[in-house]
Amino acid sequence: MTAAVALASQSALAVNDLPGGPAVNQLNLHPAVTKIAHEQAWLHNMMLVICLLIFVAVFGVMFYSIFKHRKSKGAVAANFHESVKVEIAWTVVPFIIVILMALPATKVVVAMKDTTNADLTIKATGYQWKWGYEYIKGEGDGIHFVSTLDASQRALSDSGKPGDVDNYLLKVDNPLVVPVNKKVRVITTAEDVIHSWMVPAFGVKQDAIPGFVRDTWFKAEQEGDYYGQCVELCGKEHAYMPIHVKVLSQQAYSAWVAEEQKKAAAKADDPSKVWALDELMARGEKVYTTNCAVCHRPDGKGAGQFPALDGSKLVLSETHADQIHVLLNGRNQMPAWKAILNDTEIAAVATYTKNSWSNKTGQVVQPAEVVAERAK
């Protein structure tokens, strides 16, 4: 037992502060990198000081009265009726204190909701359990991708040995990229259940609710990597839904946009194209590893409430439309992929599952079949 405690202590000491993320033995708020976050920190400290002063004043008077007028000193209780001056004082003074607290707080809250004149607008959609990002206004318009927990991080969690990893359960495959010193409006919504998009260093937290559109904003004043998490309990994988925002210089951001647009153009798929089995298998393996392996496992054996795909009647069926329908629209805890994956990607992952592990069906699902099912 002693050895285990010592080992755990050594492991804990080996973990360092994560710039832009949590720190070891952190007690205070995250270091702020936006004006809103700085004002929130100032409000937090101001409220603490006011509460401390009230605490000291109230308990100071109480303990002084108890000590000064104790029975052993022969104190005799006074016999008097209400005092108009005292009643006015304990009504007016708290009112003034509340007003002094409310004025700066209201100013900050109003500023937090002012999403006008944004340089960049990004839609963040919560899924169980990943984030979809779509750049809908400003430089980078049209870029979209899914950000999910990096596979290596999930492997560490499954092993029960996180090791000396500073960004444990915070590393993603595709971080959200924004330029420094630009106002970024984030529109939030969700596909399945309520999620919440939060980055403490930005002073931002906004719920993502299915069927509703909410928004928030931030303007990062420093380049770097900043981390957050979904902070609305959204299911069994809630702890595996991190947020990573990479803030770049304007020049580096423009270069990133150009590169992403080249990738998007290269990925543009013709849904009428007829693919060979080996081509779809290669494409489908990447799609499965990125989006499906977390729940259905890399070996297709499934986990918990997620069924095995290896040997699944649905997957083995020659009626492709049934599996395509599930992929497009979801089922139970499985999210709908129709807004995340294109027709070729869905055809590729369906083909991959039909021909992987012990599923050697030789069946090929073409994008045209997905187009037909999507149109129903």
Coordinates of C-alpha atoms in Angstrom, one line a residue:
M1 CA 0.0 0.0 0.0
T2 CA 2.8 2.4 0.9
A3 CA 4.6 1.7 -2.3
A4 CA 1.4 2.4 -4.3
V5 CA 1.0 5.7 -2.6
A6 CA 4.6 6.6 -3.2
L7 CA 4.3 5.7 -6.9
A8 CA 1.1 7.7 -7.2
S9 CA 2.8 10.7 -5.6
Q10 CA 5.8 10.5 -7.9
S11 CA 3.5 10.3 -10.9
A12 CA 1.5 13.3 -9.8
L13 CA 4.7 15.3 -9.3
A14 CA 5.9 14.4 -12.8
V15 CA 2.9 16.2 -14.3
N16 CA 3.5 19.9 -15.1
D17 CA 1.3 23.0 -15.6
L18 CA -0.4 23.0 -19.0
P19 CA 0.0 26.5 -20.6
G20 CA -3.5 27.6 -21.6
G21 CA -5.0 24.8 -19.5
P22 CA -5.1 23.5 -15.9
A23 CA -2.2 23.9 -13.5
V24 CA -0.9 21.6 -10.8
N25 CA -2.6 22.4 -7.5
Q26 CA -4.5 25.3 -9.1
L27 CA -6.5 27.4 -6.7
N28 CA -7.2 30.6 -8.7
L29 CA -8.9 31.2 -12.0
H30 CA -7.0 30.5 -15.3
P31 CA -4.7 33.2 -16.4
A32 CA -6.8 35.5 -18.6
V33 CA -6.0 36.1 -22.3
T34 CA -9.1 38.1 -23.2
K35 CA -10.4 41.4 -21.9
I36 CA -13.6 39.7 -20.7
A37 CA -11.7 37.1 -18.8
H38 CA -9.6 39.9 -17.1
E39 CA -12.8 41.7 -16.1
Q40 CA -14.3 38.5 -14.7
A41 CA -11.1 37.9 -12.6
W42 CA -11.3 41.5 -11.3
L43 CA -15.0 41.0 -10.4
H44 CA -14.2 37.7 -8.7
N45 CA -11.5 39.3 -6.6
M46 CA -13.6 42.3 -5.8
M47 CA -16.5 40.2 -4.6
L48 CA -14.2 38.1 -2.5
V49 CA -12.8 41.3 -0.8
I50 CA -16.3 42.7 -0.2
C51 CA -17.5 39.4 1.3
L52 CA -14.4 39.1 3.5
L53 CA -14.9 42.7 4.8
I54 CA -18.6 41.9 5.6
F55 CA -17.6 38.7 7.3
V56 CA -14.9 40.4 9.4
A57 CA -17.3 43.3 10.3
V58 CA -20.3 41.1 11.2
F59 CA -18.4 38.5 13.2
G60 CA -16.1 41.1 14.7
V61 CA -19.1 43.0 16.2
M62 CA -20.7 39.7 17.2
F63 CA -17.6 38.4 19.0
Y64 CA -16.9 41.8 20.5
S65 CA -20.4 42.0 21.9
I66 CA -20.2 38.4 23.3
F67 CA -16.8 39.2 25.0
K68 CA -17.6 42.7 26.2
H69 CA -21.1 41.9 27.6
R70 CA -20.5 38.5 29.1
K71 CA -22.2 37.5 32.3
S72 CA -19.0 37.1 34.3
K73 CA -18.4 40.8 33.9
G74 CA -21.8 41.5 35.4
A75 CA -23.3 42.7 32.1
V76 CA -27.1 43.3 32.3
A77 CA -29.2 43.0 29.2
A78 CA -30.5 46.3 28.0
N79 CA -34.3 46.8 27.7
F80 CA -35.1 49.0 24.7
H81 CA -37.4 49.0 21.7
E82 CA -36.5 49.3 18.0
S83 CA -34.1 52.0 16.8
V84 CA -35.1 53.9 13.7
K85 CA -31.5 54.8 13.0
V86 CA -30.3 51.2 13.2
E87 CA -33.1 49.9 11.0
I88 CA -32.4 52.6 8.4
A89 CA -28.7 51.8 8.5
W90 CA -29.1 48.0 8.1
T91 CA -31.4 48.6 5.2
V92 CA -29.6 51.4 3.3
V93 CA -26.0 50.1 3.8
P94 CA -26.7 46.6 2.3
F95 CA -28.6 48.2 -0.5
I96 CA -25.6 50.5 -1.4
I97 CA -23.3 47.5 -1.2
V98 CA -25.5 45.5 -3.6
I99 CA -25.6 48.4 -6.0
L100 CA -21.8 48.8 -5.9
M101 CA -21.5 45.1 -6.7
A102 CA -24.2 45.1 -9.4
L103 CA -23.0 48.0 -11.5
P104 CA -19.6 46.5 -12.6
A105 CA -21.1 43.0 -12.8
T106 CA -23.9 44.2 -15.2
K107 CA -21.3 46.0 -17.3
V108 CA -19.3 42.8 -17.8
V109 CA -22.4 40.6 -18.4
V110 CA -23.7 43.1 -21.1
A111 CA -20.2 43.1 -22.7
M112 CA -20.2 39.2 -22.7
K113 CA -23.3 39.1 -24.8
D114 CA -22.3 41.8 -27.3
T115 CA -21.4 39.6 -30.4
T116 CA -21.8 42.4 -32.9
N117 CA -19.0 43.4 -35.4
A118 CA -17.2 40.0 -35.2
D119 CA -14.3 39.5 -37.5
L120 CA -14.9 35.7 -37.7
T121 CA -18.0 33.6 -37.0
I122 CA -17.7 29.9 -36.2
K123 CA -20.6 27.5 -35.6
A124 CA -19.8 24.9 -32.9
T125 CA -22.1 21.9 -32.8
G126 CA -22.0 19.5 -29.9
Y127 CA -22.3 15.8 -30.6
Q128 CA -22.0 12.8 -28.3
W129 CA -19.0 13.1 -27.9
K130 CA -17.2 15.5 -30.1
W131 CA -17.4 19.0 -31.5
G132 CA -18.1 20.0 -35.1
Y133 CA -16.8 23.4 -36.2
E134 CA -18.0 25.3 -39.3
Y135 CA -16.5 28.6 -40.4
I136 CA -19.4 30.5 -41.7
K137 CA -18.3 34.2 -41.9
G138 CA -14.9 35.8 -42.3
E139 CA -11.6 34.5 -43.5
G140 CA -11.8 30.7 -43.7
D141 CA -15.5 30.7 -44.7
G142 CA -16.5 27.2 -45.7
I143 CA -13.9 25.3 -43.7
H144 CA -15.5 22.6 -41.5
F145 CA -14.2 19.7 -39.6
V146 CA -14.9 17.5 -36.5
S147 CA -12.7 17.7 -33.4
T148 CA -12.6 14.7 -31.2
L149 CA -10.4 13.3 -28.5
D150 CA -7.0 12.1 -29.8
A151 CA -6.9 8.2 -30.0
S152 CA -3.7 8.1 -28.0
Q153 CA -5.4 9.9 -25.1
R154 CA -8.3 7.4 -25.1
A155 CA -5.8 4.5 -25.1
L156 CA -4.2 6.0 -22.0
S157 CA -7.6 6.2 -20.3
D158 CA -8.5 2.7 -21.3
S159 CA -5.3 1.4 -19.9
G160 CA -5.9 3.1 -16.5
K161 CA -2.4 4.6 -16.7
P162 CA -2.5 8.2 -17.8
G163 CA 1.3 8.5 -17.1
D164 CA 3.2 11.8 -17.2
V165 CA 0.9 13.6 -19.7
D166 CA 0.3 17.3 -19.1
N167 CA -2.6 17.5 -21.5
Y168 CA -4.4 14.3 -20.4
L169 CA -7.9 14.0 -22.0
L170 CA -7.4 17.5 -23.5
K171 CA -5.5 16.6 -26.8
V172 CA -7.7 16.5 -29.9
D173 CA -7.1 15.5 -33.5
N174 CA -8.3 18.8 -35.0
P175 CA -8.1 21.9 -32.8
L176 CA -10.2 25.0 -33.5
V177 CA -7.8 27.6 -35.1
V178 CA -8.4 31.4 -34.8
P179 CA -6.3 34.6 -35.4
V180 CA -5.0 36.6 -32.5
N181 CA -6.6 40.0 -31.7
K182 CA -9.7 39.3 -33.8
K183 CA -13.2 39.2 -32.4
V184 CA -14.5 35.6 -32.9
R185 CA -18.2 34.9 -32.6
V186 CA -19.1 31.4 -31.7
I187 CA -22.6 30.1 -32.5
T188 CA -23.4 27.0 -30.4
T189 CA -26.0 24.3 -31.0
A190 CA -26.2 20.6 -30.5
E191 CA -27.3 17.5 -32.5
D192 CA -28.5 15.3 -29.6
V193 CA -28.4 16.4 -26.0
I194 CA -27.3 19.6 -24.2
H195 CA -23.6 20.3 -24.3
S196 CA -21.6 23.4 -23.2
W197 CA -18.6 25.1 -24.9
M198 CA -16.2 26.5 -22.3
V199 CA -12.7 27.8 -22.5
P200 CA -11.7 29.3 -19.0
A201 CA -8.8 31.4 -20.3
F202 CA -11.2 33.2 -22.6
G203 CA -13.9 33.7 -19.9
V204 CA -16.3 31.9 -22.2
K205 CA -19.0 29.3 -21.4
Q206 CA -22.1 28.9 -23.6
D207 CA -24.6 26.0 -23.6
A208 CA -25.2 24.2 -26.9
I209 CA -28.9 23.1 -26.9
P210 CA -30.6 21.0 -29.6
G211 CA -33.0 23.0 -31.7
F212 CA -31.7 26.3 -30.3
V213 CA -28.9 28.7 -31.5
R214 CA -26.9 30.5 -28.8
D215 CA -23.8 32.7 -29.3
T216 CA -20.8 34.0 -27.4
W217 CA -17.5 35.6 -28.4
F218 CA -13.9 36.1 -27.5
K219 CA -10.9 38.1 -28.6
A220 CA -7.7 36.3 -27.7
E221 CA -4.9 38.8 -27.0
Q222 CA -2.0 36.2 -26.9
E223 CA -1.0 33.5 -29.3
G224 CA -0.9 29.9 -27.9
D225 CA -2.9 26.8 -27.2
Y226 CA -5.9 27.1 -24.9
Y227 CA -8.0 24.3 -23.5
G228 CA -11.5 23.6 -22.2
Q229 CA -14.1 20.9 -22.0
C230 CA -17.8 20.3 -22.4
V231 CA -19.2 21.3 -18.9
E232 CA -22.7 20.0 -19.3
L233 CA -23.2 16.4 -18.3
C234 CA -24.0 14.9 -21.7
G235 CA -23.6 11.1 -21.3
K236 CA -21.1 8.4 -20.4
E237 CA -18.4 9.9 -22.6
H238 CA -18.8 13.4 -21.1
A239 CA -15.2 13.3 -19.8
Y240 CA -13.9 12.7 -23.3
M241 CA -15.2 15.8 -25.0
P242 CA -12.3 18.3 -24.8
I243 CA -11.9 21.7 -26.5
H244 CA -8.6 22.9 -27.9
V245 CA -8.3 26.4 -29.4
K246 CA -5.1 27.3 -31.2
V247 CA -4.5 31.1 -31.5
L248 CA -2.2 32.0 -34.3
S249 CA -0.7 35.2 -35.7
Q250 CA -2.7 36.7 -38.7
Q251 CA 0.0 35.5 -41.1
A252 CA 0.0 32.0 -39.7
Y253 CA -3.7 31.9 -39.7
S254 CA -4.0 32.9 -43.3
A255 CA -1.5 30.2 -44.2
W256 CA -3.6 27.6 -42.3
V257 CA -6.8 28.7 -44.1
A258 CA -5.1 28.3 -47.4
E259 CA -3.9 24.9 -46.5
E260 CA -7.3 23.8 -45.3
Q261 CA -8.9 25.0 -48.4
K262 CA -6.5 23.0 -50.5
K263 CA -7.3 19.9 -48.4
A264 CA -11.0 20.5 -48.8
A265 CA -10.7 20.9 -52.6
A266 CA -8.6 17.7 -52.7
K267 CA -11.3 15.9 -50.7
A268 CA -14.2 17.1 -52.8
D269 CA -15.9 13.9 -53.8
D270 CA -18.2 13.1 -56.7
P271 CA -21.1 11.1 -55.3
S272 CA -21.7 9.5 -58.7
K273 CA -18.2 8.1 -58.8
V274 CA -18.0 4.3 -58.6
W275 CA -15.2 3.2 -56.2
A276 CA -13.2 0.0 -56.0
L277 CA -13.3 -2.1 -52.9
D278 CA -9.7 -1.4 -51.9
E279 CA -10.1 2.4 -52.4
L280 CA -13.2 2.5 -50.1
M281 CA -11.5 0.2 -47.5
A282 CA -8.5 2.6 -47.3
R283 CA -10.8 5.7 -47.0
G284 CA -13.2 3.9 -44.6
E285 CA -10.4 2.8 -42.2
K286 CA -9.5 6.5 -41.6
V287 CA -13.1 7.5 -41.1
Y288 CA -13.7 4.6 -38.7
T289 CA -10.5 5.3 -36.7
T290 CA -11.4 8.9 -36.3
N291 CA -15.1 8.7 -35.6
C292 CA -16.2 5.2 -34.7
A293 CA -13.4 3.3 -32.9
V294 CA -13.9 5.2 -29.7
C295 CA -17.3 3.5 -29.1
H296 CA -17.2 0.4 -31.2
R297 CA -13.5 -0.3 -30.5
P298 CA -10.8 -0.7 -33.1
D299 CA -11.4 -4.4 -33.3
G300 CA -15.1 -3.9 -33.9
K301 CA -16.1 -5.8 -30.7
G302 CA -18.1 -3.0 -29.2
A303 CA -18.2 -1.7 -25.7
G304 CA -21.0 -1.3 -23.1
Q305 CA -24.2 -0.1 -24.8
F306 CA -22.4 0.1 -28.2
P307 CA -22.9 -3.2 -30.1
A308 CA -20.2 -5.2 -31.8
L309 CA -19.8 -4.6 -35.5
D310 CA -17.8 -7.7 -36.0
G311 CA -20.5 -10.3 -36.9
S312 CA -23.4 -7.8 -36.7
K313 CA -26.4 -8.9 -38.7
L314 CA -27.0 -5.3 -39.7
V315 CA -23.4 -5.0 -41.1
L316 CA -23.5 -8.3 -42.8
S317 CA -26.8 -7.8 -44.4
E318 CA -26.9 -7.4 -48.2
T319 CA -29.6 -4.8 -47.8
H320 CA -27.2 -1.8 -47.6
A321 CA -30.0 0.7 -47.0
D322 CA -30.5 -0.5 -43.4
Q323 CA -26.9 0.2 -42.3
I324 CA -26.8 3.5 -44.3
H325 CA -30.0 4.6 -42.6
V326 CA -28.4 4.1 -39.1
L327 CA -25.2 5.9 -40.1
L328 CA -27.2 8.8 -41.4
N329 CA -29.7 9.2 -38.7
G330 CA -28.2 7.5 -35.6
R331 CA -29.7 5.1 -33.2
N332 CA -30.0 5.1 -29.4
Q333 CA -26.7 6.6 -28.2
M334 CA -25.1 6.7 -31.6
P335 CA -25.2 10.2 -33.1
A336 CA -26.4 11.0 -36.6
W337 CA -23.6 11.4 -39.1
K338 CA -25.4 13.0 -42.0
A339 CA -24.3 16.5 -41.0
I340 CA -20.7 15.4 -40.3
L341 CA -19.7 12.9 -43.0
N342 CA -20.3 13.3 -46.7
D343 CA -21.8 10.5 -48.9
T344 CA -18.4 9.0 -49.9
E345 CA -17.2 8.9 -46.3
I346 CA -20.4 7.1 -45.2
A347 CA -20.1 4.7 -48.1
A348 CA -16.5 4.1 -47.2
V349 CA -17.0 3.4 -43.5
A350 CA -20.0 1.1 -44.3
T351 CA -17.8 -0.8 -46.8
Y352 CA -15.0 -1.0 -44.3
T353 CA -17.1 -2.5 -41.6
K354 CA -18.6 -5.0 -44.0
N355 CA -15.1 -6.3 -44.9
S356 CA -13.1 -6.0 -41.7
W357 CA -12.3 -8.4 -38.9
S358 CA -14.3 -11.5 -39.6
N359 CA -16.8 -9.7 -41.8
K360 CA -15.4 -10.8 -45.2
T361 CA -18.5 -10.1 -47.2
G362 CA -16.9 -8.7 -50.3
Q363 CA -19.8 -6.1 -50.4
V364 CA -19.1 -2.6 -51.7
V365 CA -21.4 0.3 -50.7
Q366 CA -21.2 3.1 -53.3
P367 CA -21.8 6.8 -52.6
A368 CA -24.8 6.8 -54.9
E369 CA -26.6 4.4 -52.4
V370 CA -26.0 6.9 -49.6
V371 CA -27.4 9.8 -51.8
A372 CA -30.5 7.7 -52.5
E373 CA -31.0 7.0 -48.8
R374 CA -30.4 10.6 -47.7
A375 CA -33.1 11.8 -50.1
K376 CA -35.8 9.6 -48.5

